[in-house]
Amino acid sequence: MPLAGKTAIVTGAGRGLGRAEAVELARLGASVVVNDFGRPGRDGSGEASAAPAEAVAQEIREAGGHATAHVGDVADFEQAAELVRLAVDTYGALDILVNNAGILRDRMVFSMTEDEWDSVIRVHLKGHFNTTRFAAAHWRERSKAADGGPVGGRIVNTSSEAFLAGSPGQPNYAAAKGGIVGLTTSTAGALAKYGVTANAICPRARTRMTEDVFAGLEPPDDGTLDALAPEHVAPLVGYLAAPEAAGVSGQVFVVHGGMVAVLERPKVAAKLDTAKEAFTFDELDGVLTPYFAERPRGETFAAVEVLGLKRG
């Protein structure tokens, strides 16, 4: 029980990945605050409901764990503060924050409305910031009370491979997920002196959010675990939340189907120096045009060359 005595918040935990993560953290011994706004539409539409969060909290309690449901919009600053207060007031402290809540409003960039852009950025990126802000303040105060000692806090954020490959029909989602990586690495640096880690995962899993993406990949009918089951992702979250992962921070992981890949930070793919005092248009044309002409068309810098992922 590596998380015995710990308290965790999991946002967007009423379904899919968040549910699997909340159940896994509870299985490892943590008391869990299960957050979900409970709206039925994956685009964030519909009436808020306590049912999804309460159902997962009840599932955890029936398995012998400790869980409390919270119905709230983490993209709302005050509701995010209330969520952190609930964890502290109910269980005495907060140790683990797993940010998972999100929505989809897909459209090509030339057709996207302002609201479709703003709403996805708000839920994903602002939602991650809001809970992080209040958790970080809690850990800072705990560290001060301990004369500057480490508090062992853990943040696990949810990004996506969409930020690597661009995801043409999801400019809002890809931008939000790229922003989450930046937020994660910044947070890791800012909170290191308090003994707090922050990491991001890019999961592949069959959920309500990805039903279109994996529409042609049906789950196995032989009783074996689906390679896209959220249960493949949850163990990594459990590990990153544990004391054993104290030396892991500021990292980005791709995880699915029994595989975990640690991404490298971007690195220089090619370095070109001017033969003169400064580059001219003609000189840049002479070096950059043939350089990119030799690369496969459509190959993205992040997905293939800079981060070293395998094609396909």
PDB file of N, CA and C in Angstrom, residues 25-71:
ATOM      1  N   LEU A  25      -5.528   4.634  -7.428  1.00  0.00           N
ATOM      2  CA  LEU A  25      -4.948   5.332  -6.277  1.00  0.00           C
ATOM      3  C   LEU A  25      -5.552   4.823  -4.974  1.00  0.00           C
ATOM      4  N   ALA A  26      -6.855   4.570  -4.985  1.00  0.00           N
ATOM      5  CA  ALA A  26      -7.508   4.018  -3.787  1.00  0.00           C
ATOM      6  C   ALA A  26      -6.993   2.611  -3.503  1.00  0.00           C
ATOM      7  N   ARG A  27      -6.809   1.809  -4.549  1.00  0.00           N
ATOM      8  CA  ARG A  27      -6.292   0.451  -4.373  1.00  0.00           C
ATOM      9  C   ARG A  27      -4.912   0.461  -3.743  1.00  0.00           C
ATOM     10  N   LEU A  28      -4.126   1.517  -4.053  1.00  0.00           N
ATOM     11  CA  LEU A  28      -2.780   1.652  -3.499  1.00  0.00           C
ATOM     12  C   LEU A  28      -2.779   2.303  -2.117  1.00  0.00           C
ATOM     13  N   GLY A  29      -3.979   2.609  -1.599  1.00  0.00           N
ATOM     14  CA  GLY A  29      -4.078   3.060  -0.218  1.00  0.00           C
ATOM     15  C   GLY A  29      -4.479   4.501  -0.009  1.00  0.00           C
ATOM     16  N   ALA A  30      -4.604   5.294  -1.054  1.00  0.00           N
ATOM     17  CA  ALA A  30      -4.934   6.709  -0.889  1.00  0.00           C
ATOM     18  C   ALA A  30      -6.420   6.911  -0.624  1.00  0.00           C
ATOM     19  N   SER A  31      -6.725   7.947   0.138  1.00  0.00           N
ATOM     20  CA  SER A  31      -8.088   8.457   0.218  1.00  0.00           C
ATOM     21  C   SER A  31      -8.274   9.394  -0.972  1.00  0.00           C
ATOM     22  N   VAL A  32      -9.389   9.271  -1.672  1.00  0.00           N
ATOM     23  CA  VAL A  32      -9.536   9.967  -2.948  1.00  0.00           C
ATOM     24  C   VAL A  32     -10.747  10.894  -2.945  1.00  0.00           C
ATOM     25  N   VAL A  33     -10.518  12.130  -3.382  1.00  0.00           N
ATOM     26  CA  VAL A  33     -11.609  13.046  -3.678  1.00  0.00           C
ATOM     27  C   VAL A  33     -11.878  12.931  -5.172  1.00  0.00           C
ATOM     28  N   VAL A  34     -13.040  12.416  -5.509  1.00  0.00           N
ATOM     29  CA  VAL A  34     -13.422  12.148  -6.892  1.00  0.00           C
ATOM     30  C   VAL A  34     -14.168  13.369  -7.422  1.00  0.00           C
ATOM     31  N   ASN A  35     -13.513  14.128  -8.290  1.00  0.00           N
ATOM     32  CA  ASN A  35     -14.138  15.320  -8.862  1.00  0.00           C
ATOM     33  C   ASN A  35     -14.687  15.035 -10.249  1.00  0.00           C
ATOM     34  N   ASP A  36     -15.893  15.505 -10.510  1.00  0.00           N
ATOM     35  CA  ASP A  36     -16.438  15.480 -11.869  1.00  0.00           C
ATOM     36  C   ASP A  36     -17.591  16.467 -11.930  1.00  0.00           C
ATOM     37  N   PHE A  37     -17.676  17.210 -13.033  1.00  0.00           N
ATOM     38  CA  PHE A  37     -18.771  18.159 -13.200  1.00  0.00           C
ATOM     39  C   PHE A  37     -20.052  17.438 -13.598  1.00  0.00           C
ATOM     40  N   GLY A  38     -19.895  16.248 -14.169  1.00  0.00           N
ATOM     41  CA  GLY A  38     -21.043  15.397 -14.413  1.00  0.00           C
ATOM     42  C   GLY A  38     -21.890  15.760 -15.611  1.00  0.00           C
ATOM     43  N   ARG A  39     -21.411  16.614 -16.481  1.00  0.00           N
ATOM     44  CA  ARG A  39     -22.188  16.935 -17.676  1.00  0.00           C
ATOM     45  C   ARG A  39     -22.097  15.780 -18.671  1.00  0.00           C
ATOM     46  N   PRO A  40     -23.197  15.399 -19.297  1.00  0.00           N
ATOM     47  CA  PRO A  40     -23.199  14.194 -20.125  1.00  0.00           C
ATOM     48  C   PRO A  40     -22.476  14.331 -21.461  1.00  0.00           C
ATOM     49  N   GLY A  41     -22.426  15.510 -22.042  1.00  0.00           N
ATOM     50  CA  GLY A  41     -21.805  15.675 -23.349  1.00  0.00           C
ATOM     51  C   GLY A  41     -20.297  15.769 -23.265  1.00  0.00           C
ATOM     52  N   ARG A  42     -19.589  15.105 -24.178  1.00  0.00           N
ATOM     53  CA  ARG A  42     -18.133  15.199 -24.147  1.00  0.00           C
ATOM     54  C   ARG A  42     -17.653  16.575 -24.593  1.00  0.00           C
ATOM     55  N   ASP A  43     -18.576  17.392 -25.113  1.00  0.00           N
ATOM     56  CA  ASP A  43     -18.254  18.780 -25.431  1.00  0.00           C
ATOM     57  C   ASP A  43     -18.555  19.715 -24.264  1.00  0.00           C
ATOM     58  N   GLY A  44     -18.878  19.133 -23.107  1.00  0.00           N
ATOM     59  CA  GLY A  44     -19.172  19.937 -21.925  1.00  0.00           C
ATOM     60  C   GLY A  44     -20.607  20.406 -21.840  1.00  0.00           C
ATOM     61  N   SER A  45     -21.482  19.868 -22.688  1.00  0.00           N
ATOM     62  CA  SER A  45     -22.879  20.298 -22.696  1.00  0.00           C
ATOM     63  C   SER A  45     -23.711  19.462 -21.736  1.00  0.00           C
ATOM     64  N   GLY A  46     -24.895  19.976 -21.423  1.00  0.00           N
ATOM     65  CA  GLY A  46     -25.814  19.268 -20.544  1.00  0.00           C
ATOM     66  C   GLY A  46     -25.770  19.791 -19.121  1.00  0.00           C
ATOM     67  N   GLU A  47     -26.665  19.272 -18.318  1.00  0.00           N
ATOM     68  CA  GLU A  47     -26.767  19.700 -16.924  1.00  0.00           C
ATOM     69  C   GLU A  47     -25.737  18.978 -16.059  1.00  0.00           C
ATOM     70  N   ALA A  48     -25.139  19.711 -15.131  1.00  0.00           N
ATOM     71  CA  ALA A  48     -24.203  19.103 -14.184  1.00  0.00           C
ATOM     72  C   ALA A  48     -24.950  18.091 -13.323  1.00  0.00           C
ATOM     73  N   SER A  49     -24.230  17.026 -12.954  1.00  0.00           N
ATOM     74  CA  SER A  49     -24.856  15.961 -12.164  1.00  0.00           C
ATOM     75  C   SER A  49     -23.848  15.395 -11.175  1.00  0.00           C
ATOM     76  N   ALA A  50     -24.345  15.073  -9.990  1.00  0.00           N
ATOM     77  CA  ALA A  50     -23.491  14.454  -8.975  1.00  0.00           C
ATOM     78  C   ALA A  50     -23.312  12.960  -9.209  1.00  0.00           C
ATOM     79  N   ALA A  51     -24.107  12.373 -10.102  1.00  0.00           N
ATOM     80  CA  ALA A  51     -24.135  10.922 -10.244  1.00  0.00           C
ATOM     81  C   ALA A  51     -22.794  10.298 -10.637  1.00  0.00           C
ATOM     82  N   PRO A  52     -22.078  10.800 -11.669  1.00  0.00           N
ATOM     83  CA  PRO A  52     -20.822  10.139 -12.052  1.00  0.00           C
ATOM     84  C   PRO A  52     -19.779  10.133 -10.935  1.00  0.00           C
ATOM     85  N   ALA A  53     -19.558  11.269 -10.276  1.00  0.00           N
ATOM     86  CA  ALA A  53     -18.560  11.328  -9.209  1.00  0.00           C
ATOM     87  C   ALA A  53     -18.967  10.458  -8.029  1.00  0.00           C
ATOM     88  N   GLU A  54     -20.230  10.500  -7.672  1.00  0.00           N
ATOM     89  CA  GLU A  54     -20.696   9.721  -6.519  1.00  0.00           C
ATOM     90  C   GLU A  54     -20.627   8.227  -6.802  1.00  0.00           C
ATOM     91  N   ALA A  55     -20.887   7.831  -8.059  1.00  0.00           N
ATOM     92  CA  ALA A  55     -20.832   6.409  -8.397  1.00  0.00           C
ATOM     93  C   ALA A  55     -19.413   5.866  -8.235  1.00  0.00           C
ATOM     94  N   VAL A  56     -18.422   6.629  -8.649  1.00  0.00           N
ATOM     95  CA  VAL A  56     -17.025   6.187  -8.510  1.00  0.00           C
ATOM     96  C   VAL A  56     -16.611   6.195  -7.044  1.00  0.00           C
ATOM     97  N   ALA A  57     -17.000   7.235  -6.302  1.00  0.00           N
ATOM     98  CA  ALA A  57     -16.686   7.274  -4.875  1.00  0.00           C
ATOM     99  C   ALA A  57     -17.302   6.079  -4.154  1.00  0.00           C
ATOM    100  N   GLN A  58     -18.535   5.728  -4.517  1.00  0.00           N
ATOM    101  CA  GLN A  58     -19.190   4.574  -3.900  1.00  0.00           C
ATOM    102  C   GLN A  58     -18.487   3.274  -4.273  1.00  0.00           C
ATOM    103  N   GLU A  59     -18.040   3.165  -5.522  1.00  0.00           N
ATOM    104  CA  GLU A  59     -17.288   1.991  -5.960  1.00  0.00           C
ATOM    105  C   GLU A  59     -16.035   1.801  -5.111  1.00  0.00           C
ATOM    106  N   ILE A  60     -15.351   2.901  -4.835  1.00  0.00           N
ATOM    107  CA  ILE A  60     -14.134   2.838  -4.018  1.00  0.00           C
ATOM    108  C   ILE A  60     -14.470   2.437  -2.587  1.00  0.00           C
ATOM    109  N   ARG A  61     -15.525   3.016  -2.041  1.00  0.00           N
ATOM    110  CA  ARG A  61     -15.909   2.684  -0.662  1.00  0.00           C
ATOM    111  C   ARG A  61     -16.330   1.233  -0.542  1.00  0.00           C
ATOM    112  N   GLU A  62     -17.043   0.735  -1.530  1.00  0.00           N
ATOM    113  CA  GLU A  62     -17.487  -0.664  -1.483  1.00  0.00           C
ATOM    114  C   GLU A  62     -16.312  -1.633  -1.568  1.00  0.00           C
ATOM    115  N   ALA A  63     -15.197  -1.177  -2.140  1.00  0.00           N
ATOM    116  CA  ALA A  63     -13.991  -2.009  -2.213  1.00  0.00           C
ATOM    117  C   ALA A  63     -13.127  -1.865  -0.963  1.00  0.00           C
ATOM    118  N   GLY A  64     -13.610  -1.101   0.016  1.00  0.00           N
ATOM    119  CA  GLY A  64     -12.890  -0.952   1.272  1.00  0.00           C
ATOM    120  C   GLY A  64     -12.053   0.297   1.369  1.00  0.00           C
ATOM    121  N   GLY A  65     -12.127   1.179   0.377  1.00  0.00           N
ATOM    122  CA  GLY A  65     -11.333   2.397   0.388  1.00  0.00           C
ATOM    123  C   GLY A  65     -12.092   3.585   0.941  1.00  0.00           C
ATOM    124  N   HIS A  66     -11.443   4.733   0.886  1.00  0.00           N
ATOM    125  CA  HIS A  66     -12.028   5.983   1.371  1.00  0.00           C
ATOM    126  C   HIS A  66     -12.136   6.948   0.204  1.00  0.00           C
ATOM    127  N   ALA A  67     -13.327   7.493   0.003  1.00  0.00           N
ATOM    128  CA  ALA A  67     -13.533   8.395  -1.122  1.00  0.00           C
ATOM    129  C   ALA A  67     -14.654   9.368  -0.823  1.00  0.00           C
ATOM    130  N   THR A  68     -14.506  10.567  -1.372  1.00  0.00           N
ATOM    131  CA  THR A  68     -15.509  11.623  -1.258  1.00  0.00           C
ATOM    132  C   THR A  68     -15.760  12.190  -2.642  1.00  0.00           C
ATOM    133  N   ALA A  69     -17.012  12.399  -2.981  1.00  0.00           N
ATOM    134  CA  ALA A  69     -17.354  12.954  -4.291  1.00  0.00           C
ATOM    135  C   ALA A  69     -17.367  14.476  -4.227  1.00  0.00           C
ATOM    136  N   HIS A  70     -16.965  15.107  -5.310  1.00  0.00           N
ATOM    137  CA  HIS A  70     -17.041  16.563  -5.445  1.00  0.00           C
ATOM    138  C   HIS A  70     -17.564  16.878  -6.839  1.00  0.00           C
ATOM    139  N   VAL A  71     -18.659  17.606  -6.890  1.00  0.00           N
ATOM    140  CA  VAL A  71     -19.224  18.027  -8.168  1.00  0.00           C
ATOM    141  C   VAL A  71     -18.845  19.488  -8.376  1.00  0.00           C
TER     142      VAL A  71
END
